[in-house]
Amino acid sequence: MQSVKGRPVTVGDPVQQRGFTLIELMLTLIIASLLMMVAVPSFSTFMARQQLAGDVNQLLSVMTFARSEAIKQRQPITVSFSPPNTPISTRRPDECRDGERVNDSGDDGPRYAYATWCYWAESPQNEGDAAIMRVGQAANITQPEGHFSLVFESLGDADISGCGDGDSQCEMTLAPADPEDAIDPVTIRVRETGSLRKVAS
């Protein structure tokens, strides 16, 4: 025979087990809900910041690659930028055709529009076709606004005349995909010397 708190217990007697009360469970759920309300916006901001950092790093990678290839091959390498939702007469590279929309009503043939920015490095034309060397995409480039390009020359310097109104430098500003995110945009500067620099806007 066993005893519980001094009371003898025989086999078959129910033993009292202490569980959670309804109030304790409700308090636990309320605390968990409050923690999630605090954590979700922080996680969302973290993800948006990571996305922007990824876009910036990819753009720097493509341009650094284009400059090094221009020096290595001793020939100019062009980096072309195509904005979203702007019809163009030539299709983007295969890697940048997500969300492609085709309008066949143009007099000069079909026109193509896309959902995001795309940029690509290409070597000079070879028998009519330029060789695409590397491709990247960005959610939101806010400056310059339209199509533009820059050319890295064989000595590593850059022809930035096709990049907006910049006299001695070309500035590309990348912003978070959602304007509601409280994240500062990032600007990449390309100088005539071909140097690349990332600066906070």
Coordinates of C-alpha atoms in Angstrom, one line a residue, residues 2-109:
Q2 CA 1.3 3.4 -0.9
S3 CA 0.4 6.8 0.6
V4 CA 0.0 10.2 -0.9
K5 CA 0.3 13.2 1.4
G6 CA -0.2 10.9 4.4
R7 CA -3.4 9.4 3.0
P8 CA -3.3 5.7 2.3
V9 CA -3.9 4.8 -1.4
T10 CA -5.0 1.4 -2.5
V11 CA -4.7 0.0 -6.0
G12 CA -7.5 1.4 -8.2
D13 CA -7.9 4.7 -6.3
P14 CA -7.8 7.7 -8.6
V15 CA -4.6 9.9 -8.2
Q16 CA -5.1 13.6 -8.6
Q17 CA -2.9 15.1 -11.3
R18 CA -2.3 18.8 -11.5
G19 CA -2.8 20.3 -15.1
F20 CA -3.0 23.7 -16.6
T21 CA -6.0 25.8 -15.9
L22 CA -7.9 27.6 -18.6
I23 CA -6.6 31.0 -17.3
E24 CA -3.0 29.8 -17.5
L25 CA -3.5 28.6 -21.1
M26 CA -5.1 31.9 -22.1
L27 CA -2.3 33.9 -20.5
T28 CA 0.3 31.8 -22.4
L29 CA -1.5 32.4 -25.7
I30 CA -1.7 36.1 -25.1
I31 CA 2.0 36.3 -24.3
A32 CA 2.8 34.3 -27.4
S33 CA 0.6 36.6 -29.6
L34 CA 2.3 39.7 -28.2
L35 CA 5.7 38.2 -29.0
M36 CA 4.7 37.4 -32.5
M37 CA 3.3 40.9 -33.0
V38 CA 6.7 42.3 -32.1
A39 CA 8.7 39.7 -34.1
V40 CA 6.9 39.7 -37.4
P41 CA 7.5 43.3 -38.4
S42 CA 11.2 42.9 -37.4
F43 CA 11.5 39.8 -39.5
S44 CA 9.8 41.4 -42.5
T45 CA 12.2 44.4 -42.3
F46 CA 15.1 42.0 -42.0
M47 CA 14.0 40.1 -45.1
A48 CA 13.6 43.3 -47.1
R49 CA 17.0 44.5 -46.0
Q50 CA 18.5 41.2 -47.1
Q51 CA 16.7 41.4 -50.5
L52 CA 18.1 44.9 -51.1
A53 CA 21.6 43.8 -50.0
G54 CA 21.4 40.9 -52.5
D55 CA 20.3 43.2 -55.3
V56 CA 23.2 45.6 -54.6
N57 CA 25.7 42.8 -54.4
Q58 CA 24.5 41.2 -57.6
L59 CA 24.7 44.5 -59.5
L60 CA 28.2 45.2 -58.2
S61 CA 29.2 41.6 -59.2
V62 CA 28.0 42.0 -62.8
M63 CA 29.7 45.4 -63.2
T64 CA 32.9 44.2 -61.6
F65 CA 32.9 41.2 -63.9
A66 CA 32.3 43.4 -67.0
R67 CA 35.2 45.6 -66.1
S68 CA 37.6 42.8 -65.5
E69 CA 36.5 41.1 -68.8
A70 CA 37.1 44.3 -70.7
I71 CA 40.6 44.5 -69.4
K72 CA 41.3 40.8 -69.9
Q73 CA 39.8 40.7 -73.4
R74 CA 41.1 44.1 -74.4
Q75 CA 37.8 45.1 -75.8
P76 CA 34.8 47.1 -74.6
I77 CA 32.1 45.4 -72.6
T78 CA 28.7 47.0 -72.4
V79 CA 26.3 46.7 -69.4
S80 CA 22.7 47.5 -70.5
F81 CA 19.9 48.2 -68.1
S82 CA 16.2 47.6 -69.0
P83 CA 13.5 49.1 -66.7
P84 CA 10.2 47.3 -65.9
N85 CA 6.9 47.9 -67.6
T86 CA 8.5 49.7 -70.5
P87 CA 7.8 48.2 -74.0
I88 CA 11.0 47.4 -76.0
S89 CA 11.4 46.0 -79.5
T90 CA 14.1 43.6 -78.6
R91 CA 13.7 40.7 -76.1
R92 CA 15.8 40.5 -73.0
P93 CA 18.2 37.6 -72.4
D94 CA 16.5 34.3 -71.5
E95 CA 17.4 34.7 -67.8
C96 CA 15.4 37.9 -67.5
R97 CA 12.1 37.0 -69.2
D98 CA 10.1 36.4 -66.0
G99 CA 6.6 37.9 -66.4
E100 CA 7.2 38.7 -70.1
R101 CA 4.2 40.4 -71.8
V102 CA 4.1 40.6 -75.6
N103 CA 2.2 43.2 -77.6
D104 CA 1.9 42.5 -81.3
S105 CA 0.1 45.6 -82.2
G106 CA 3.2 47.6 -83.1
D107 CA 4.0 48.5 -86.7
D108 CA 7.7 47.6 -86.3
G109 CA 6.9 44.1 -84.9

